[in-house]
């Protein structure tokens, strides 16, 4: 221990600190500028919507704050949704910004109970961005649109000076036709509803994080990016009105989606931690980086709130579909602990899973 | 999954908890020193599994082992001032970004144009310095003995490579002096310690026998998974019940008596012991490390000469009482009202490892009935 002796002081030299006077930093005022957390899918983002966008734009279609707006006009029932994509890296295991841009909007329409039909695509490109990469992105968009059965019917291109963009940003908007005889939304969620997730969670977020942090696994973590409208249509065909609500748990992950539904439906949500499907490599990567998979983004998963009677049927339909083979029943809505998401741990204790404030931050140790 | 799921087995955990209940005949107060252990105890509900009868009970007291919580306000203000300077790339572990300084935090500095980056290793910051010779790269080197070797290595490498644009803002704190300080504080209630397993993986546990001897307390080196924690508690209770006060290692798959000798050698080469201010507690003599004379050039405080920082902490919250074990976080009047992770009044509410934040995030503000309702509701569902 000779080498370490100088790292340690003799105990006798220690004085007595005063623990009774532990004092506190002053609270911060609200952030006066935009911080990254405003885009993290947590409380900061919701506050922006609630206190800035909603009061300014207020109208009945917006106030639902769903994944897509439901519009009834000229005898048609339409859903309209838009999403921007700023992912880095642009290409990652399992996909690229191109697949995300199409599937993200397709899924937002699908979980609103609509059949996605038409998309717009706007590109903000940085001076110097490789045309070959842009071609690869556009090709991915075309293939994804064909797979999802939607057409990209309008678009726009802007170029910004070098240093003013991150290569390529894409915004898509989509229109879908609401299916007849289907009503989904947080307002229909009832205590007793069974919650089903269509597969493993956290795949997309950890695929991105692994590339960014240079983590290598025996089998690389692949993004789950996929269009869910086909699978969702099968569920709706079979279960119809027994499906009360659907969401795609993207940014902010499963926990943020369930918290949002608990709050907008005024129910409690109870889930069983052990039944939430998580891939081993995703769990390992999360442990390494100090993250919780329930907060990690998905791009090809849906969460369903269905009546108890329909649960088994929905589960078997999902499991028969290639995108839903790992589907699992993870919990239920309850009249207890309203607006709060509670998980039963493997130890048998209960813990609250709160809404994140901003982004999930990796811990020091 | 090897070394992960085995230590989260609910059935074995319940068996251990039953055994602990059987051997407990009195009321014991045990402190887990490390914030990571606090987090795990609350997240997994370990404290709910311990005996709580009127005559025989175990109360876990959450120690000051969260590096984010104890980093002094003055140093955070210095970090903010350095990070805001043009030409600086300021690198930090993720936790530190939301910790409030006097009137800002690193997120806001970043939002205003400061180049603030989250890194997972200080060696990434060294790489940034190599790639950006025109910039000053500063790493915010906080943490206990666990994070110190990598920080020491970053400075060691920077010196070897002759990097003139890399420096570290150091605020290392040490566990054994903190344990001694707690045991010497007036009204101390802690009767046994769970020593922080990952600190011991670096330092070994050769520093603890004199502490156990001098203060007559059992010290059990303990890991972080549910079964590790229950086993650490079980061994501490066995000692308490038998009137023994020894140092035991309940984390032998990771920790040896001598610790990581190569790391300790490096630490000895780079750091020297110094008095260190702990946020809210005050100065504990010889409780930290700073860069020694040979590496002083890499000290960001020397390089940037930040002056004119005047900090003032209000005395609204009761984090000191929480740390002494006098109250639980939820017993503070401000808890969950004026003080939330969104608007922390005290450092213990800031980091996810802080005791107050752990209580808040895992819903310890709910009544027992409310949570029990969740349990009974769950038992009939979720068999998918």
XYZ file of C-alpha atoms in Angstrom:
749
model
C 0.000 0.000 0.000
C 3.042 2.243 0.003
C 2.068 3.822 -3.293
C -1.290 4.804 -1.948
C -0.261 6.063 1.446
C -0.064 9.660 0.300
C -3.641 9.459 -0.956
C -4.994 9.011 2.523
C -4.798 11.310 5.484
C -4.620 9.999 9.037
C -8.068 9.795 10.604
C -7.089 11.843 13.607
C -6.812 14.945 11.444
C -10.480 14.969 10.646
C -12.577 17.740 12.113
C -16.285 17.692 12.790
C -18.424 19.164 10.036
C -21.752 20.742 10.736
C -24.495 18.643 9.150
C -27.267 20.689 10.724
C -26.525 23.627 8.465
C -26.780 21.852 5.112
C -28.069 24.614 2.897
C -29.626 24.792 -0.484
C -29.170 26.326 -3.893
C -31.888 28.724 -4.980
C -34.372 27.392 -7.481
C -33.827 28.359 -11.079
C -36.417 30.452 -12.821
C -37.927 28.918 -15.927
C -35.425 28.552 -18.727
C -35.320 31.858 -20.657
C -33.830 30.177 -23.726
C -34.472 26.929 -25.553
C -32.433 24.064 -24.105
C -32.025 20.582 -25.600
C -34.496 19.229 -23.042
C -37.322 21.138 -24.742
C -37.060 18.566 -27.519
C -36.584 15.511 -25.317
C -40.167 14.346 -25.135
C -40.484 15.166 -21.425
C -42.056 17.827 -19.245
C -40.162 20.741 -20.773
C -41.550 19.966 -24.219
C -45.105 19.596 -22.903
C -44.797 22.930 -21.133
C -43.794 24.564 -24.398
C -46.896 23.141 -26.077
C -49.169 23.981 -23.173
C -47.970 27.505 -22.454
C -46.882 28.745 -25.874
C -48.266 26.852 -28.880
C -51.673 25.883 -27.555
C -52.737 29.346 -26.334
C -51.547 30.917 -29.599
C -53.186 28.450 -31.988
C -56.102 27.254 -29.878
C -58.862 25.365 -31.753
C -60.862 22.183 -31.109
C -58.853 19.983 -33.477
C -55.553 20.977 -31.855
C -56.762 20.603 -28.299
C -56.831 16.812 -28.471
C -53.029 16.939 -28.691
C -53.028 13.506 -30.289
C -50.375 12.086 -32.590
C -52.538 13.373 -35.458
C -55.312 15.947 -35.665
C -58.744 14.531 -36.482
C -60.544 16.708 -39.016
C -64.120 16.524 -40.183
C -64.660 18.655 -43.210
C -66.867 18.520 -46.296
C -68.221 15.147 -45.306
C -64.790 13.526 -44.976
C -63.094 12.342 -41.758
C -59.380 12.919 -42.105
C -56.298 12.699 -39.916
C -53.388 15.108 -40.384
C -49.975 14.763 -38.800
C -46.515 16.264 -39.175
C -43.085 15.451 -37.804
C -39.521 16.700 -38.266
C -36.449 14.491 -38.309
C -33.042 15.692 -37.153
C -31.406 12.384 -36.212
C -27.612 11.993 -36.066
C -26.091 9.841 -37.458
C -28.185 9.978 -40.630
C -27.519 6.278 -41.280
C -27.620 3.712 -38.469
C -28.068 -0.050 -38.078
C -31.620 -0.838 -39.187
C -32.344 2.320 -41.163
C -31.724 5.952 -41.923
C -33.378 9.329 -41.560
C -35.258 8.436 -44.776
C -37.127 5.456 -43.297
C -37.773 7.418 -40.100
C -39.270 10.373 -41.967
C -41.818 8.216 -43.767
C -42.577 5.663 -41.068
C -42.812 8.257 -38.298
C -45.644 10.111 -39.970
C -47.305 6.929 -41.235
C -47.342 5.576 -37.673
C -48.708 8.789 -36.174
C -51.627 8.540 -38.604
C -52.117 4.813 -38.041
C -52.318 5.038 -34.239
C -54.950 7.738 -34.651
C -57.146 5.184 -36.356
C -56.527 6.439 -39.878
C -55.386 4.768 -43.086
C -52.354 6.807 -44.182
C -52.688 7.968 -47.799
C -50.530 10.941 -48.809
C -47.312 12.477 -47.496
C -45.413 15.699 -48.078
C -41.645 15.863 -47.678
C -39.553 18.990 -47.031
C -35.774 18.926 -47.007
C -33.425 21.406 -45.346
C -30.003 20.622 -46.772
C -26.648 21.988 -45.730
C -24.269 23.384 -48.303
C -21.689 20.683 -49.023
C -23.924 17.722 -48.182
C -23.132 14.665 -50.313
C -25.549 14.056 -53.182
C -24.869 10.326 -52.939
C -26.061 10.365 -49.327
C -29.116 12.392 -50.265
C -29.891 9.869 -53.015
C -29.608 7.026 -50.514
C -31.981 8.850 -48.143
C -34.506 9.577 -50.884
C -34.310 5.971 -52.065
C -35.024 4.792 -48.515
C -38.026 7.128 -48.374
C -39.360 5.792 -51.666
C -39.031 2.181 -50.532
C -40.646 2.918 -47.157
C -43.526 4.741 -48.818
C -44.106 1.789 -51.148
C -44.048 -0.649 -48.229
C -46.488 1.466 -46.246
C -48.735 2.008 -49.257
C -48.540 5.801 -49.188
C -47.577 8.312 -51.866
C -45.299 11.300 -51.410
C -47.239 13.900 -53.356
C -45.635 17.264 -52.605
C -42.436 18.638 -51.197
C -39.961 21.463 -50.785
C -36.195 21.906 -50.717
C -34.185 24.606 -48.970
C -30.419 24.884 -48.693
C -28.682 26.605 -45.775
C -25.069 27.755 -45.611
C -22.400 25.391 -44.382
C -22.473 25.263 -40.598
C -26.156 26.216 -40.369
C -27.556 22.700 -40.605
C -26.556 19.192 -39.739
C -26.350 17.780 -43.259
C -29.997 16.979 -43.778
C -33.210 17.695 -41.897
C -36.513 16.319 -43.157
C -40.070 17.305 -42.302
C -42.949 15.137 -43.447
C -46.669 15.689 -43.095
C -49.318 13.118 -43.840
C -53.019 12.819 -44.488
C -55.025 9.702 -43.766
C -58.646 8.703 -43.947
C -60.189 7.782 -40.617
C -61.537 4.257 -40.653
C -65.267 3.929 -40.271
C -66.485 2.423 -37.011
C -63.230 3.078 -35.164
C -62.843 5.428 -32.233
C -59.513 5.624 -30.525
C -58.160 8.203 -28.127
C -57.269 8.747 -24.494
C -60.891 9.739 -23.769
C -61.960 6.118 -24.361
C -59.458 4.545 -21.934
C -61.263 2.869 -19.018
C -60.053 1.335 -15.766
C -59.585 -2.344 -16.506
C -58.287 -1.824 -20.039
C -55.435 -4.190 -20.816
C -52.199 -2.631 -22.091
C -50.349 -4.457 -24.846
C -47.029 -3.436 -26.399
C -46.275 -4.782 -29.876
C -42.673 -5.825 -29.160
C -39.337 -5.107 -27.511
C -38.757 -1.545 -26.341
C -35.744 0.747 -26.619
C -34.296 -0.743 -29.827
C -34.232 2.460 -31.879
C -32.816 4.738 -29.208
C -30.088 2.312 -28.226
C -29.172 1.640 -31.870
C -28.536 5.370 -32.227
C -26.767 5.676 -28.861
C -24.521 2.683 -29.582
C -23.327 4.241 -32.814
C -22.814 7.623 -31.175
C -20.919 6.195 -28.209
C -18.996 3.620 -30.215
C -20.431 0.682 -28.267
C -20.019 -2.605 -30.063
C -21.986 -5.730 -29.293
C -21.676 -9.231 -30.704
C -24.840 -8.553 -32.646
C -25.330 -4.840 -33.272
C -28.511 -3.263 -31.928
C -30.744 -2.465 -34.890
C -33.377 0.222 -35.007
C -36.917 -1.150 -35.047
C -37.956 1.523 -37.576
C -41.007 0.202 -39.444
C -44.399 1.247 -40.765
C -47.077 -0.100 -38.449
C -50.206 0.706 -40.460
C -50.573 -2.842 -41.822
C -50.327 -4.468 -38.415
C -52.615 -1.902 -36.810
C -55.202 -2.409 -39.571
C -55.306 -6.131 -38.770
C -55.857 -5.366 -35.087
C -58.634 -2.880 -35.844
C -60.298 -5.259 -38.326
C -60.475 -7.931 -35.650
C -61.119 -5.912 -32.502
C -62.835 -2.729 -33.745
C -64.295 -0.675 -30.931
C -62.634 -2.904 -28.319
C -59.444 -0.971 -29.088
C -59.739 2.122 -26.907
C -56.423 3.850 -27.560
C -53.189 3.381 -29.499
C -49.904 5.246 -29.406
C -46.453 4.823 -30.894
C -43.981 5.332 -28.059
C -41.291 7.278 -29.915
C -39.272 10.046 -28.237
C -39.426 9.689 -24.464
C -40.206 5.993 -24.803
C -42.897 3.780 -23.294
C -42.867 5.638 -19.972
C -43.637 9.013 -21.540
C -46.442 7.559 -23.660
C -48.072 5.800 -20.701
C -47.726 8.887 -18.503
C -49.346 11.017 -21.200
C -52.271 8.626 -21.475
C -52.641 8.373 -17.689
C -52.819 12.147 -17.493
C -55.121 12.792 -20.430
C -57.424 9.866 -19.581
C -57.454 10.551 -15.828
C -56.773 6.892 -15.016
C -53.940 5.201 -13.168
C -51.667 2.854 -15.081
C -50.047 -0.199 -13.535
C -47.434 -2.219 -15.381
C -45.453 -5.289 -14.463
C -41.744 -4.591 -15.019
C -40.905 -8.213 -15.712
C -43.396 -8.478 -18.567
C -42.089 -5.493 -20.525
C -40.076 -7.020 -23.395
C -36.503 -5.707 -23.645
C -33.729 -7.248 -25.738
C -30.689 -8.423 -23.783
C -28.296 -6.240 -25.761
C -30.560 -3.208 -25.281
C -30.725 -3.885 -21.537
C -26.917 -4.232 -21.415
C -26.345 -1.021 -23.342
C -28.763 0.798 -21.033
C -26.952 -0.523 -17.953
C -23.619 0.619 -19.372
C -24.847 4.100 -20.145
C -27.005 4.537 -17.042
C -30.294 4.767 -18.942
C -33.696 3.223 -18.331
C -35.153 1.425 -21.386
C -38.665 2.616 -20.553
C -37.555 6.127 -21.527
C -35.697 5.114 -24.701
C -37.218 5.858 -28.124
C -38.935 3.324 -30.380
C -39.758 3.787 -34.060
C -41.640 0.594 -34.853
C -43.736 -0.198 -31.796
C -47.317 0.491 -30.820
C -49.052 0.426 -27.447
C -52.696 -0.679 -27.344
C -55.347 -0.119 -24.670
C -58.027 -2.760 -25.251
C -60.978 -4.233 -23.359
C -60.083 -7.269 -21.199
C -62.309 -9.455 -23.400
C -60.414 -8.526 -26.557
C -56.913 -8.747 -25.069
C -56.125 -12.341 -26.025
C -57.414 -11.854 -29.554
C -55.351 -8.702 -30.079
C -52.292 -10.392 -28.645
C -52.571 -13.381 -30.964
C -53.109 -11.170 -34.027
C -50.032 -9.146 -33.107
C -47.904 -12.217 -32.486
C -48.875 -13.639 -35.877
C -47.586 -10.462 -37.581
C -43.836 -10.166 -38.316
C -43.655 -6.764 -36.594
C -45.521 -7.970 -33.503
C -44.041 -11.367 -32.733
C -42.688 -10.211 -29.349
C -45.957 -8.523 -28.365
C -46.745 -8.735 -24.664
C -49.439 -7.821 -22.193
C -47.672 -5.469 -19.797
C -50.332 -4.109 -17.473
C -53.659 -2.350 -17.253
C -55.457 0.885 -16.555
C -56.891 1.265 -13.072
C -59.110 3.586 -11.049
C -56.381 3.665 -8.362
C -53.510 6.199 -8.286
C -55.082 8.353 -10.995
C -52.749 10.033 -13.505
C -49.771 8.111 -12.141
C -47.796 5.303 -13.783
C -46.766 2.614 -11.295
C -44.525 -0.364 -12.040
C -44.414 -3.565 -10.036
C -40.703 -4.369 -9.679
C -39.281 -7.874 -9.860
C -38.643 -7.530 -6.120
C -42.397 -7.215 -5.630
C -42.289 -3.548 -4.636
C -44.134 -0.786 -6.462
C -42.413 2.205 -7.941
C -43.709 5.263 -9.685
C -42.314 5.877 -13.170
C -42.424 9.651 -13.535
C -42.509 11.840 -16.604
C -39.010 12.931 -17.533
C -38.167 16.593 -17.165
C -36.063 16.914 -20.296
C -33.679 14.433 -21.790
C -32.599 11.321 -19.956
C -29.149 12.085 -18.574
C -26.483 9.438 -18.208
C -25.360 9.117 -14.599
C -21.815 9.686 -13.385
C -21.386 6.254 -11.848
C -27.790 -12.317 -18.568
C -24.609 -13.056 -16.731
C -23.989 -10.913 -13.633
C -27.179 -8.959 -14.133
C -30.441 -10.838 -13.867
C -29.074 -13.343 -11.330
C -28.723 -10.544 -8.839
C -32.278 -9.332 -9.406
C -34.034 -12.589 -8.599
C -37.172 -11.698 -6.666
C -37.545 -15.093 -5.022
C -34.023 -15.160 -3.585
C -34.527 -11.561 -2.506
C -37.626 -12.479 -0.522
C -35.742 -15.371 1.103
C -32.938 -13.012 2.130
C -35.471 -10.485 3.428
C -37.137 -13.195 5.540
C -33.761 -14.184 6.945
C -32.988 -10.563 7.811
C -36.346 -10.275 9.588
C -35.599 -13.433 11.584
C -32.215 -12.273 12.854
C -33.308 -8.723 13.683
C -34.240 -8.320 17.351
C -33.695 -4.586 17.825
C -33.940 -1.279 15.992
C -30.929 -0.683 13.757
C -29.971 2.248 11.576
C -27.678 1.425 8.682
C -26.244 3.965 6.237
C -25.569 3.194 2.608
C -22.931 5.712 1.664
C -23.242 5.690 -2.094
C -25.919 7.494 -4.087
C -25.995 4.606 -6.570
C -27.011 2.310 -3.723
C -29.678 4.777 -2.566
C -31.054 4.829 -6.094
C -31.138 1.042 -6.273
C -32.730 0.671 -2.809
C -35.547 3.045 -3.670
C -35.990 1.872 -7.260
C -36.278 -1.758 -6.245
C -38.147 -1.091 -3.009
C -35.480 -2.823 -0.876
C -36.342 -0.615 2.106
C -39.951 -1.815 1.901
C -38.717 -5.399 2.316
C -36.932 -4.749 5.634
C -38.463 -5.400 9.073
C -40.409 -2.423 10.399
C -41.926 -3.674 13.642
C -42.013 -1.544 16.801
C -39.216 -3.418 18.569
C -37.239 -4.872 15.689
C -36.642 -2.756 12.627
C -34.028 -1.717 10.114
C -33.940 1.823 8.848
C -31.745 2.710 5.897
C -30.156 6.146 6.174
C -29.089 7.596 2.865
C -25.555 8.950 2.952
C -23.865 11.861 1.192
C -22.437 9.687 -1.583
C -23.828 11.510 -4.582
C -21.002 13.388 -6.274
C -23.399 15.706 -8.089
C -25.090 16.702 -4.820
C -21.943 17.495 -2.879
C -20.099 19.479 -5.558
C -19.881 23.018 -4.130
C -21.974 25.770 -5.665
C -18.847 27.867 -6.127
C -17.272 25.223 -8.335
C -20.440 24.889 -10.404
C -20.435 28.654 -10.923
C -16.795 28.389 -12.012
C -17.730 25.631 -14.452
C -20.508 27.792 -15.880
C -18.149 30.742 -16.273
C -15.520 28.626 -18.029
C -18.069 26.868 -20.255
C -19.469 30.226 -21.393
C -16.090 31.464 -22.641
C -15.547 31.556 -26.396
C -13.007 29.036 -27.642
C -13.795 26.557 -24.853
C -15.193 23.050 -25.311
C -16.563 22.125 -21.897
C -17.003 18.370 -21.334
C -18.988 16.830 -18.516
C -20.765 13.686 -17.418
C -24.485 13.997 -18.178
C -25.710 14.411 -14.580
C -23.936 17.710 -14.079
C -25.765 19.543 -16.853
C -28.919 20.220 -14.879
C -27.293 21.086 -11.551
C -28.176 24.689 -10.807
C -25.440 27.176 -10.124
C -26.286 30.536 -8.616
C -28.364 31.641 -11.592
C -27.867 29.228 -14.461
C -26.962 25.672 -15.355
C -24.842 24.030 -18.068
C -27.930 23.398 -20.216
C -28.561 27.125 -20.337
C -24.936 27.907 -21.079
C -25.218 25.475 -23.988
C -28.489 27.065 -25.096
C -26.775 30.460 -25.187
C -24.046 29.195 -27.479
C -21.512 27.640 -25.098
C -19.892 24.482 -26.446
C -20.948 22.039 -23.718
C -20.672 18.329 -24.467
C -21.682 15.192 -22.593
C -18.920 12.588 -22.604
C -18.854 9.116 -21.112
C -15.132 9.094 -20.484
C -12.614 11.860 -19.794
C -10.431 10.172 -22.418
C -12.994 11.301 -25.010
C -12.254 14.852 -23.852
C -8.527 14.251 -24.432
C -9.356 13.111 -27.982
C -11.368 16.291 -28.477
C -8.337 18.329 -27.396
C -6.168 16.514 -29.946
C -8.720 17.119 -32.714
C -9.338 20.773 -31.793
C -5.904 22.313 -31.266
C -7.378 25.808 -31.570
C -9.766 25.267 -28.645
C -9.343 24.887 -24.913
C -10.938 21.599 -23.845
C -11.986 21.430 -20.187
C -13.265 18.316 -18.442
C -15.416 18.663 -15.318
C -13.773 15.997 -13.137
C -16.208 15.345 -10.334
C -16.890 12.150 -8.470
C -15.682 9.830 -5.751
C -12.747 7.442 -5.983
C -14.663 5.470 -8.647
C -14.319 8.048 -11.408
C -10.897 9.294 -10.305
C -8.663 6.789 -12.164
C -10.079 7.693 -15.573
C -9.751 11.384 -14.744
C -6.161 10.832 -13.603
C -5.468 8.907 -16.796
C -6.785 11.774 -18.920
C -4.377 14.235 -17.305
C -1.530 11.726 -17.461
C -2.121 11.197 -21.194
C -2.476 14.905 -21.863
C 0.886 15.549 -20.202
C 2.562 12.715 -22.066
C 1.232 14.011 -25.355
C 2.246 17.547 -24.486
C -1.310 18.865 -24.900
C -1.443 22.534 -24.018
C -5.190 22.855 -24.595
C -6.545 20.299 -22.120
C -7.392 20.910 -18.483
C -9.578 19.462 -15.753
C -11.835 21.228 -13.282
C -11.320 18.852 -10.382
C -13.643 18.241 -7.475
C -12.868 14.766 -6.250
C -14.275 13.691 -2.918
C -13.342 10.691 -0.776
C -15.535 8.229 1.071
C -13.540 7.290 4.205
C -13.197 10.873 5.498
C -16.937 11.332 4.944
C -17.698 8.213 6.981
C -15.452 9.468 9.772
C -17.091 12.890 9.627
C -20.579 11.398 9.902
C -19.560 9.224 12.851
C -18.063 12.215 14.643
C -20.972 14.557 14.008
C -23.134 15.425 17.020
C -26.251 13.307 17.282
C -24.995 10.674 14.861
C -27.479 7.814 14.606
C -25.682 5.548 12.148
C -24.791 2.169 13.655
C -23.381 0.382 10.609
C -22.228 1.210 7.084
C -22.591 -0.355 3.700
C -19.361 0.726 2.004
C -19.687 1.665 -1.660
C -18.698 -1.350 -3.742
C -17.433 0.510 -6.758
C -15.290 2.885 -4.720
C -13.774 -0.209 -3.105
C -13.192 -1.840 -6.491
C -10.628 0.916 -7.055
C -9.365 1.567 -3.529
C -9.830 -1.848 -1.919
C -11.000 -1.781 1.679
C -7.738 -1.527 3.550
C -8.719 1.969 4.737
C -11.750 0.728 6.656
C -10.484 -1.498 9.519
C -9.135 1.512 11.483
C -12.539 3.218 11.104
C -14.469 0.142 12.223
C -12.114 -0.220 15.177
C -12.059 3.426 16.253
C -15.812 3.999 16.048
C -17.005 0.477 16.803
C -19.143 0.160 13.674
C -19.584 -2.763 11.298
C -18.647 -1.869 7.701
C -19.767 -4.167 4.900
C -18.474 -3.652 1.362
C -21.659 -3.930 -0.709
C -22.692 -3.972 -4.361
C -25.605 -2.338 -6.133
C -27.992 -5.013 -7.325
C -30.971 -5.934 -5.111
C -29.415 -9.182 -3.873
C -26.071 -7.469 -3.217
C -27.786 -4.867 -1.080
C -29.840 -7.383 0.877
C -26.740 -9.507 1.506
C -24.819 -6.428 2.680
C -27.652 -5.526 5.039
C -27.902 -9.110 6.276
C -24.206 -9.222 7.154
C -24.366 -5.823 8.850
C -27.325 -6.960 10.970
C -25.554 -10.208 11.904
C -22.635 -8.149 13.210
C -24.858 -5.646 15.015
C -26.840 -8.402 16.703
C -23.627 -10.163 17.777
C -21.997 -6.934 18.968
C -19.182 -7.254 16.427
C -17.662 -4.398 14.451
C -15.612 -5.768 11.610
C -14.990 -5.006 7.963
C -16.539 -7.582 5.644
C -16.601 -7.912 1.893
C -20.020 -8.855 0.511
C -19.019 -7.859 -3.032
C -16.123 -10.222 -3.585
C -16.886 -10.779 -7.266
C -15.647 -7.231 -7.832
C -13.719 -6.044 -4.771
C -10.425 -7.224 -3.262
C -8.764 -6.036 -0.050
C -5.978 -4.255 -1.939
C -8.147 -2.898 -4.749
C -6.831 -1.945 -8.145
C -3.115 -1.374 -7.549
C -2.417 0.052 -11.001
C -5.193 2.599 -10.539
C -3.977 3.531 -7.056
C -0.446 4.016 -8.382
C -1.739 6.365 -11.079
C -3.889 8.234 -8.567
C -0.843 8.662 -6.345
C 1.147 10.019 -9.281
C -1.448 12.594 -10.278
C -3.415 13.644 -7.187
C -2.713 14.804 -3.654
C -5.004 15.008 -0.654
C -6.671 18.325 0.010
C -9.406 19.802 2.174
C -12.641 19.797 0.223
C -15.875 21.705 0.644
C -18.976 19.496 0.408
C -22.025 21.357 -0.783
C -24.128 22.275 2.197
C -21.949 20.426 4.706
C -18.915 22.638 4.619
C -15.249 21.780 4.537
C -14.192 18.294 5.568
C -10.433 18.248 6.072
C -8.447 15.890 3.848
C -11.601 14.733 2.107
C -10.655 15.316 -1.506
C -8.018 15.062 -4.169
C -6.543 17.797 -6.320
C -3.885 17.694 -9.020
C -0.417 17.675 -7.467
C 2.355 20.146 -8.300
C 3.558 18.086 -11.230
C 0.174 18.291 -12.936
C -0.938 21.712 -11.690
C -0.646 23.087 -15.267
C -3.679 20.988 -16.179
C -5.847 22.476 -13.438
C -8.630 24.495 -15.085
C -8.905 26.716 -11.997
C -5.265 27.773 -12.497
C -5.641 28.152 -16.260
C -8.789 30.264 -16.320
C -8.441 32.342 -13.135
C -12.155 32.794 -12.642
C -12.714 35.470 -10.021
C -15.615 37.455 -8.678
C -17.797 34.477 -7.829
C -20.002 35.152 -4.838
C -22.309 32.349 -3.935
C -25.125 32.478 -1.513
C -27.098 29.407 -0.587
C -30.460 29.810 1.074
C -31.355 27.721 4.093
C -34.807 26.659 2.934
C -34.394 22.928 2.578
C -33.508 20.290 5.141
C -31.015 18.220 3.191
C -28.691 18.242 6.204
C -31.363 16.564 8.302
C -31.935 14.042 5.530
C -28.241 13.241 5.435
C -27.982 12.768 9.172
C -30.967 10.455 9.030
C -33.011 12.780 11.230
C -35.796 12.921 8.636
C -36.746 11.104 5.449
C -37.009 13.261 2.317
C -40.800 13.146 2.279
C -40.884 14.603 5.803
C -39.428 17.903 4.616
C -42.190 20.501 4.298
C -40.907 21.648 0.906
C -40.668 18.115 -0.539
C -42.790 17.679 -3.650
C -44.251 21.169 -3.205
C -41.744 24.007 -3.608
C -39.023 21.437 -4.185
C -39.204 19.017 -7.127
C -36.630 17.756 -9.638
C -38.003 20.430 -11.985
C -37.323 23.139 -9.394
C -34.841 21.720 -6.930
C -34.393 23.646 -3.695
C -31.578 21.413 -2.529
C -28.740 19.513 -4.071
C -30.221 16.202 -2.937
C -33.176 16.863 -5.261
C -30.955 17.578 -8.257
C -29.161 14.397 -9.195
C -31.015 11.171 -9.861
C -28.784 9.705 -7.135
C -29.742 12.303 -4.562
C -31.940 10.888 -1.814
C -34.713 13.438 -2.308
C -34.791 12.936 -6.081
C -34.880 9.167 -5.650
C -37.830 9.495 -3.259
C -39.615 11.884 -5.562
C -39.022 9.992 -8.789
C -40.113 6.686 -7.360
C -43.262 8.091 -5.857
C -42.464 7.978 -2.169
C -44.850 10.890 -1.758
C -47.774 8.570 -2.369
C -49.495 7.149 0.655
C -48.964 3.499 1.470
C -52.630 2.849 0.654
C -52.295 4.343 -2.807
C -49.316 2.171 -3.616
C -50.914 -0.887 -2.072
C -53.864 -0.267 -4.385
C -51.483 -0.515 -7.306
C -50.151 -3.801 -5.985
C -53.487 -5.483 -5.508
C -54.652 -4.229 -8.869
C -51.564 -5.736 -10.442
C -51.817 -9.146 -8.926
C -54.763 -9.970 -11.142
C -53.183 -8.820 -14.374
C -50.127 -8.768 -16.543
C -49.550 -12.457 -16.957
C -48.537 -11.921 -20.617
